[in-house]
Coordinates of C-alpha atoms in Angstrom, one line a residue:
X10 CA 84.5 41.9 28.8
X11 CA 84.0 38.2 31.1
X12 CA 80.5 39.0 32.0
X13 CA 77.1 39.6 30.1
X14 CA 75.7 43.1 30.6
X15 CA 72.8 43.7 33.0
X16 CA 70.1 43.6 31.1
X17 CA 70.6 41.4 28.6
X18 CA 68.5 38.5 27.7
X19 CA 71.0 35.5 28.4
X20 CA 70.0 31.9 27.9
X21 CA 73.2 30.4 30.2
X22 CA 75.3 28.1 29.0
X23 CA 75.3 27.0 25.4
X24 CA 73.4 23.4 24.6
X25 CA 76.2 21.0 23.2
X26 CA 75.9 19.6 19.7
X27 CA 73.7 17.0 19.5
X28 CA 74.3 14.0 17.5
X29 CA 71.9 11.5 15.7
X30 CA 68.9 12.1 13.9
X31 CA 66.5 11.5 16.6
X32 CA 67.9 14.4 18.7
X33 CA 68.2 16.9 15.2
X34 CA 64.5 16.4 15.1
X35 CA 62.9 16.7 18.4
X36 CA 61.2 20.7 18.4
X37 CA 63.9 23.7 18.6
X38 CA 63.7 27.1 19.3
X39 CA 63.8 27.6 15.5
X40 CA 61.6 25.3 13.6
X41 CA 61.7 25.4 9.8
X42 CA 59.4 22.8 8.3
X43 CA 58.6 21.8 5.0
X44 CA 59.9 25.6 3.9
X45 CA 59.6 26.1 0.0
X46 CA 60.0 29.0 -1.8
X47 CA 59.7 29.2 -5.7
X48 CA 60.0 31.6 -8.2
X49 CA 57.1 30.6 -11.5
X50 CA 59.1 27.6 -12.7
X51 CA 62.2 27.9 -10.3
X52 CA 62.6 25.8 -6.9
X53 CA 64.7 28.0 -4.9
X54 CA 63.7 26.2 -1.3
X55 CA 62.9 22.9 -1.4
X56 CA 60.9 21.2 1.8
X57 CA 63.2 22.4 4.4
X58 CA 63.2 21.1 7.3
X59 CA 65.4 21.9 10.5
X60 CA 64.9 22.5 14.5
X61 CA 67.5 24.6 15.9
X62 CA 68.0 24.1 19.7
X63 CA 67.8 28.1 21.7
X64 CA 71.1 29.1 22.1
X65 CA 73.0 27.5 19.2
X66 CA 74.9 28.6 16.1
X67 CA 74.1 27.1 13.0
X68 CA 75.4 27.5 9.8
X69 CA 74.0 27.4 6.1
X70 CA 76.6 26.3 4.0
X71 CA 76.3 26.1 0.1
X72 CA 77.4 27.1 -3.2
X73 CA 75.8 30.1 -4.8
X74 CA 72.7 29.5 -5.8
X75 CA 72.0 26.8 -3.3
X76 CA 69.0 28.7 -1.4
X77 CA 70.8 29.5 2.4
X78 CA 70.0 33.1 1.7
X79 CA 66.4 33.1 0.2
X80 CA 65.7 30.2 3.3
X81 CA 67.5 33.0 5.6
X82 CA 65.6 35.8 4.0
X83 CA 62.6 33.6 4.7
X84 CA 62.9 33.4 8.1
X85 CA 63.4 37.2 8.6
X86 CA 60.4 37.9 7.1
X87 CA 62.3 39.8 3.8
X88 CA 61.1 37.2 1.5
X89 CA 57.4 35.7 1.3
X90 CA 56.8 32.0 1.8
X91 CA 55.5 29.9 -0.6
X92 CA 54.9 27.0 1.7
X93 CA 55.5 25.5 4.9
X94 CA 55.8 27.4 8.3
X95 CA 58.6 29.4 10.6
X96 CA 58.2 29.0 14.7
X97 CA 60.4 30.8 17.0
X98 CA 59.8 29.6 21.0
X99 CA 56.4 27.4 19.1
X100 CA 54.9 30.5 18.3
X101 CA 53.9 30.6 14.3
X102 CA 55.6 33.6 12.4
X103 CA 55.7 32.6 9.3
X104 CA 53.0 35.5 8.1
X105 CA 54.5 38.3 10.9
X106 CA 55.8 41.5 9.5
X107 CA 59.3 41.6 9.8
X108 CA 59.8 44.3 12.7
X109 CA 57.4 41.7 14.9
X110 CA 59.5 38.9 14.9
X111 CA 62.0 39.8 17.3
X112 CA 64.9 39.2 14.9
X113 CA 68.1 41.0 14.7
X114 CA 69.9 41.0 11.0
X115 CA 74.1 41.9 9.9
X116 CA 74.5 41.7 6.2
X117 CA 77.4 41.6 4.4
X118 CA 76.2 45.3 3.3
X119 CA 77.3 47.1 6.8
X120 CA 73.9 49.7 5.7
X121 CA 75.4 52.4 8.2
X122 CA 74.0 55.8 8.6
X123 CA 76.9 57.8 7.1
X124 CA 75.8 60.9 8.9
X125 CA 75.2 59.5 11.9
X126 CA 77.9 58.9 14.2
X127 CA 78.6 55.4 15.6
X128 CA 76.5 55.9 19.1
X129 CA 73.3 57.4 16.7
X130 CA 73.9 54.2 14.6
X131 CA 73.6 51.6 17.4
X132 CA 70.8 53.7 19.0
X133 CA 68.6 54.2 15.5
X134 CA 66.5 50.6 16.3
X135 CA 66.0 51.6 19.7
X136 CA 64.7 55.2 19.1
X137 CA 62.4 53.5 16.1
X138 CA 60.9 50.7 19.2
X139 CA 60.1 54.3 21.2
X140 CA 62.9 53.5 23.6
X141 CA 63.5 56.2 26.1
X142 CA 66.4 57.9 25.5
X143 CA 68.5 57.4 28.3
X144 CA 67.9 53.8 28.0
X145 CA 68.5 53.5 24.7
X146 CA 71.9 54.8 25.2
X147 CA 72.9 53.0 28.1
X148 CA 71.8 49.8 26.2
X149 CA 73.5 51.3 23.3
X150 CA 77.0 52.0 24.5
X151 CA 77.0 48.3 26.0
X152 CA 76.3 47.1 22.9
X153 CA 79.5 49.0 21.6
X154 CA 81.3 47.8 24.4
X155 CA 80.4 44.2 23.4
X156 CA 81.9 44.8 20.1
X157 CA 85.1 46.5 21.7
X158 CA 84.7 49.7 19.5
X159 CA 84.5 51.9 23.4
X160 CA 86.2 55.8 22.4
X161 CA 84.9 55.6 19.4
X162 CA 81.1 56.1 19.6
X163 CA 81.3 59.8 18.4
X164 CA 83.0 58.7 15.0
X165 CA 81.2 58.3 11.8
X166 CA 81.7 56.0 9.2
X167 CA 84.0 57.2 7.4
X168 CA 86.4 57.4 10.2
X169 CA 86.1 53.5 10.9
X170 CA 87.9 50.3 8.9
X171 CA 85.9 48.2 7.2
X172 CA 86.3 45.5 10.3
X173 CA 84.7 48.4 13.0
X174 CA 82.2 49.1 10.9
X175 CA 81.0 45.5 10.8
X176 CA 81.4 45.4 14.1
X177 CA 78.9 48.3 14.6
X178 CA 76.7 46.6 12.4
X179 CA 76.7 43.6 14.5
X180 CA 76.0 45.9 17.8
X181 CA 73.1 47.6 15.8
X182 CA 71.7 43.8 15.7
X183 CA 72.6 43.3 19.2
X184 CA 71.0 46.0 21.1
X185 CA 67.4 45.1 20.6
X186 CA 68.5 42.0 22.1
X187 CA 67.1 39.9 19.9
X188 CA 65.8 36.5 20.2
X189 CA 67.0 35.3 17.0
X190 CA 70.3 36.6 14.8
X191 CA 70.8 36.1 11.6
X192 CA 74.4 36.9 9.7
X193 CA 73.9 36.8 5.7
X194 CA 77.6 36.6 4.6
X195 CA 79.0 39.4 6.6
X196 CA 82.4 38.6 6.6
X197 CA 82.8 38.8 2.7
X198 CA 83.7 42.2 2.5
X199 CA 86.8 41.8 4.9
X200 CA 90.3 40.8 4.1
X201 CA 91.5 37.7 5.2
X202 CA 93.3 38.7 8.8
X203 CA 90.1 41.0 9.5
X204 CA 87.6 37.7 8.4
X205 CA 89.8 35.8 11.1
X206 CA 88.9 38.1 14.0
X207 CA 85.1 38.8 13.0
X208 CA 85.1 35.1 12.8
X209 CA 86.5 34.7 17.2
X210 CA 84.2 37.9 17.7
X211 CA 81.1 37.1 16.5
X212 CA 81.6 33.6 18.3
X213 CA 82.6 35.2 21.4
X214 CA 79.4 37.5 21.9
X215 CA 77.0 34.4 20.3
X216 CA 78.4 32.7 23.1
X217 CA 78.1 35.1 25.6
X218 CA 74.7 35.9 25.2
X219 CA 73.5 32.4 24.0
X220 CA 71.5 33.9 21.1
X221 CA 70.3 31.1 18.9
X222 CA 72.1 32.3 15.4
X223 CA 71.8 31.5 11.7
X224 CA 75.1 32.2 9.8
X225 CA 75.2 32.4 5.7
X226 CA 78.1 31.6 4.4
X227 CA 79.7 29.7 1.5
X228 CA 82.7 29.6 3.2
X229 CA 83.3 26.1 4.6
X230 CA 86.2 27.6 7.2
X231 CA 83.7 29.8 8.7
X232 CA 81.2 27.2 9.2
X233 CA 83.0 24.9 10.6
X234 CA 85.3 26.9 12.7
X235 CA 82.7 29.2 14.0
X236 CA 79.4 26.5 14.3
X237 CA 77.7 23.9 16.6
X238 CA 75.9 22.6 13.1
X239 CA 76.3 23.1 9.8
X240 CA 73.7 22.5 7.3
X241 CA 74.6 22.1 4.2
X242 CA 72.4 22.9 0.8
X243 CA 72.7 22.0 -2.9
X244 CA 70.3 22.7 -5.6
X245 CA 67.8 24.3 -2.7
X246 CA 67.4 21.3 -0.8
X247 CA 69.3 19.9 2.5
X248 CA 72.1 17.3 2.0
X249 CA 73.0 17.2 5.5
X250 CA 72.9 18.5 9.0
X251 CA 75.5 17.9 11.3
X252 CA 78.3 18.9 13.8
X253 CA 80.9 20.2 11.8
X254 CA 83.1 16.9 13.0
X255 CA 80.1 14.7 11.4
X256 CA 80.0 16.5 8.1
X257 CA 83.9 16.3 7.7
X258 CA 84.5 12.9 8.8
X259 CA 80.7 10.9 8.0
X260 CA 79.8 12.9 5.5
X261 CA 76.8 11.7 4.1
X262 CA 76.2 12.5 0.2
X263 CA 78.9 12.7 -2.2
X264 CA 78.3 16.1 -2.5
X265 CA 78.9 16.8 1.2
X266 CA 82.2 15.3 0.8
X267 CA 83.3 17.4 -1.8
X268 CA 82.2 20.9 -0.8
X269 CA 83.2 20.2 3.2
X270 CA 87.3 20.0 2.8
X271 CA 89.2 18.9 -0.2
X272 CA 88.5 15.5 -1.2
X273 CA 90.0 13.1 -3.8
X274 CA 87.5 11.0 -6.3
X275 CA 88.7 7.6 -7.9
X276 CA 85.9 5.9 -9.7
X277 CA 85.7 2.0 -9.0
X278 CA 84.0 -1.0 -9.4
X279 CA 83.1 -2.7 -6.1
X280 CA 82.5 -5.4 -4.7
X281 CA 81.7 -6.2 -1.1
X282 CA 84.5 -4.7 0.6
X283 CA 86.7 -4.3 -2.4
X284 CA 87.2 -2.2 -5.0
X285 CA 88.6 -2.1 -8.4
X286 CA 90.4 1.1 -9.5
X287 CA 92.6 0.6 -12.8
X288 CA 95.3 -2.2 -11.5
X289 CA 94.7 -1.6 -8.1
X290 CA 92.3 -3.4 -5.8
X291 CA 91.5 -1.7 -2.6
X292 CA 89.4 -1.8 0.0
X293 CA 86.5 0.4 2.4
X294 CA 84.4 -0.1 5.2
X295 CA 81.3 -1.5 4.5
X296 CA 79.7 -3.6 1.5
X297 CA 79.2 -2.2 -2.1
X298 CA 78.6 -3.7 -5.4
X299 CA 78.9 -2.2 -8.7
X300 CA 80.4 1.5 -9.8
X301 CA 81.0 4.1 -6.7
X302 CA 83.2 7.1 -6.6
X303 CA 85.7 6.5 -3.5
X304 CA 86.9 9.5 -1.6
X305 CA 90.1 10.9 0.1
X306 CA 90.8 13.3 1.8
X307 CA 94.6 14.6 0.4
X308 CA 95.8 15.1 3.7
X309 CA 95.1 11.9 4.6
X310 CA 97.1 10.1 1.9
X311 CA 100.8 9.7 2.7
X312 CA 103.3 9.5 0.0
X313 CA 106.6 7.7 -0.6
X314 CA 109.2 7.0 -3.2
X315 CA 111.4 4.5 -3.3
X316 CA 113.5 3.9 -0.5
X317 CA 111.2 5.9 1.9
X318 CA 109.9 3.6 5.0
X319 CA 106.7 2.6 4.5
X320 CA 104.2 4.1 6.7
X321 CA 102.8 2.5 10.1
X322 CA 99.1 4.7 10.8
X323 CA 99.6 2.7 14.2
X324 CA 99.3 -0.8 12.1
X325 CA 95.7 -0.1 10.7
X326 CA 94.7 -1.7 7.6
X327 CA 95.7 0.5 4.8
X328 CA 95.1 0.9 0.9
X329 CA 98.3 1.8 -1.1
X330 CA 98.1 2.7 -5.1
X331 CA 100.8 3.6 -7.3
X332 CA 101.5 6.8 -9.3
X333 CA 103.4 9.6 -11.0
X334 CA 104.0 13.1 -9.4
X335 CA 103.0 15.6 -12.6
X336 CA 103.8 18.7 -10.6
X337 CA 104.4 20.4 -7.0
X338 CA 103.0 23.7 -5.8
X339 CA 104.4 25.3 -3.1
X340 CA 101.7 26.9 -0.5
X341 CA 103.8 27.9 2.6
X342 CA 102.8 25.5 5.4
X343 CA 101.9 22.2 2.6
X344 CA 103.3 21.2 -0.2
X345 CA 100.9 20.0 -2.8
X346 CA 101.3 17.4 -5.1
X347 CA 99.3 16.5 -8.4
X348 CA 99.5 12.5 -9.1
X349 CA 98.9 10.7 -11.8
X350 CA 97.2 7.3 -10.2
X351 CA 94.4 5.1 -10.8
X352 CA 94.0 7.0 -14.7
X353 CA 92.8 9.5 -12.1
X354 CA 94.9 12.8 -10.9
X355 CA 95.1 13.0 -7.3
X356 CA 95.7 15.4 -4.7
X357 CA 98.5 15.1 -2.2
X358 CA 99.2 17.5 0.8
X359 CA 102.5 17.5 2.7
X360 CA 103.0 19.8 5.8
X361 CA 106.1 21.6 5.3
X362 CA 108.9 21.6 8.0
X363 CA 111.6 24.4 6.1
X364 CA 114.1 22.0 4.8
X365 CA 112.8 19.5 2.7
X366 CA 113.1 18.9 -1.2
X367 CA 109.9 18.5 -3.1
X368 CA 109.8 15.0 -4.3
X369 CA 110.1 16.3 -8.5
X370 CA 108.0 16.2 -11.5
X371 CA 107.7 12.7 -13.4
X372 CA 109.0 10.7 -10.1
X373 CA 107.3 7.8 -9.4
X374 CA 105.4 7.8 -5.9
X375 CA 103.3 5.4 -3.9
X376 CA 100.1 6.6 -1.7
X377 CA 98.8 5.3 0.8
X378 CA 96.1 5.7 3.2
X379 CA 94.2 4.0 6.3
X380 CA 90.9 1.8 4.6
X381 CA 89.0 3.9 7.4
X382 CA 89.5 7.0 5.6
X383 CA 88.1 5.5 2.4
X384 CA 84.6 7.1 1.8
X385 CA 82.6 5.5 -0.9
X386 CA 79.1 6.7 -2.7
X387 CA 77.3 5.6 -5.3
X388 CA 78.3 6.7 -8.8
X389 CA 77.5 10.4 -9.9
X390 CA 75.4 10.8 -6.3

């Protein structure tokens, strides 16, 4: 399907990403502010604060633990507030009853009716709102459309893979055409070919309909592929919120560096632009002074023994640090090195090409990377 149903709230085309703090901050569609939530002693939420623009798809991205689903629960109205408010379109929900705040909800539970057959399912919200019945099918087998699941609305359950029946869950959300849609992991359940099609789906019908969306997840792939933003939370409070390209490549906190990709850590003593790790001095944007942990990401780092050309990156400034390979692992499209460098064990990622011969255990190696893609925090940040 090209086209949005008739009848469907549709905001037009989605708002680009903004960038900069300035714009994060002007008022959204969704405004969180100063959202706590504790538990006696325990600080699940901690002062968040976000404005998400209407028709967007933002991601909450964390370790367990972190608070992305007590701060979604929050905003559903599952979960009582301890502080701080929730607006949708300005208007204050934060003390609304969950069924008034025009939210629709997929969990990583798919909560079907088993009895019920996949047409009942979609229509059960409907029929609760006193929707006519014609009209609640109508909008119901749309809604199934949407989802691609058409020839299959007199099916139960049962009868469905575990990838339809997420995708009736997600047209159950749909059809009350919600002004908000929130996704609490609900791609967790799927194997990995199924999590790769939900992912394009549920990113094809945000789209379509511009719903402004909140998705859980503590899957960086999914946020990053699937997001405009991404805000990422440790420890219950926000690190950082960005477009995935800004988390990945400016990531702001340590920790944002290390949960958003796979990133090296060499601990250094610096000063001004240069930096001390074991024997070898290096350098990194900016000025710094005293211990920092530097940052790489592996597939950034060439590597080369000897009698390997040494490489160009288009004649930028690079650092280069010797090692010792301690062992190869072979992962179908990289090959991935452990090094000994720096006192330090590194991680090095080579794309693979079908003919080559891993460089072997105990040979010694050089990497080297662009000073650009040094990242450098202070010490245990």
């Amino acid at each position: 399907m090209s086209e949005t149903p008739a009848g469907w709230a549709c905001s037009g085309e989605r708002q680009k990403a903004r960038m900069g703090t300035s714009d994060i901050m002007q008022p959204g569609f969704l405004s969180i502010r100063s959202l706590t939530k504790r538990y006696e002693t325990m600080v699940a939420v901690d002062n968040l604060n976000l404005e998400i623009p209407k028709g967007e798809l933002v991601a909450f991205l964390g370790p367990s633990g972190c608070g992305k689903s007590t701060s979604l629960r929050m905003i559903a109205g599952l979960a009582p507030v301890t502080s701080g408010s929730i607006l949708i379109d300005g208007k204050d929900v934060t003390q609304l009853a969950p069924y008034k705040r025009d939210i629709g909800l997929v969990f990583q539970s798919y909560a079907l009716f088993p009895h019920m057959t996949v047409l009942k399912n979609v229509m059960f919200g409907l029929e609760m709102r006193k929707v006519p019945a014609a009209e609640a099918e109508r909008r119901a087998r749309e809604a199934i459309a949407m989802v691609r699941l058409e020839g299959r609305e007199d099916r139960r359950p049962a009868q469905l893979s575990g990838g339809q029946q997420q995708r009736v869950a997600l047209a159950r959300a749909l059809v009350i055409q919600p002004s908000i849609l929130l996704f609490d992991e609900p791609l967790s359940n799927l194997d990995a070919k199924l999590r790769d099609e939900m992912r394009s789906e549920i990113r094809r019908i945000q789209k379509q309909l511009g719903i402004t969306s909140i998705f859980v997840t503590h899957d960086q792939v999914e946020a990053l592929s699937m997001c405009d933003k991404v805000a990422v939370l440790n420890g219950g409070r926000l690190e950082q919120l960005g477009t995935p390209h800004d988390l990945y490549e400016r990531p702001a906190t340590a920790f944002v560096a290390s949960f958003v990709g796979r990133t090296n850590r060499l601990v250094g003593n610096a000063a001004g632009d240069h930096i001390t790790v074991g024997d070898a001095v290096l350098r990194a944007p900016g000025s710094h002074n005293g211990t920092i942990d530097l940052m790489v990401r592996p597939h950034r780092m060439a590597m080369t023994v000897a009698g390997d050309a040494a490489p160009d990156f288009d004649g930028a400034p690079v650092n280069r640090i010797a090692g010792e390979v301690r062992d190869v692992y072979y992962a179908g499209d990289i090959l991935h090195y452990e090094i000994a460098a720096g006192g330090q064990t590194l991680s090095v990622e080579r794309a693979t090409s079908g003919g080559e011969t891993p460089v072997a255990a105990g040979s010694a190696v050089s990497l080297v990377w662009r000073v650009e893609d040094t990242l450098v925090f202070g010490a245990n940040q």
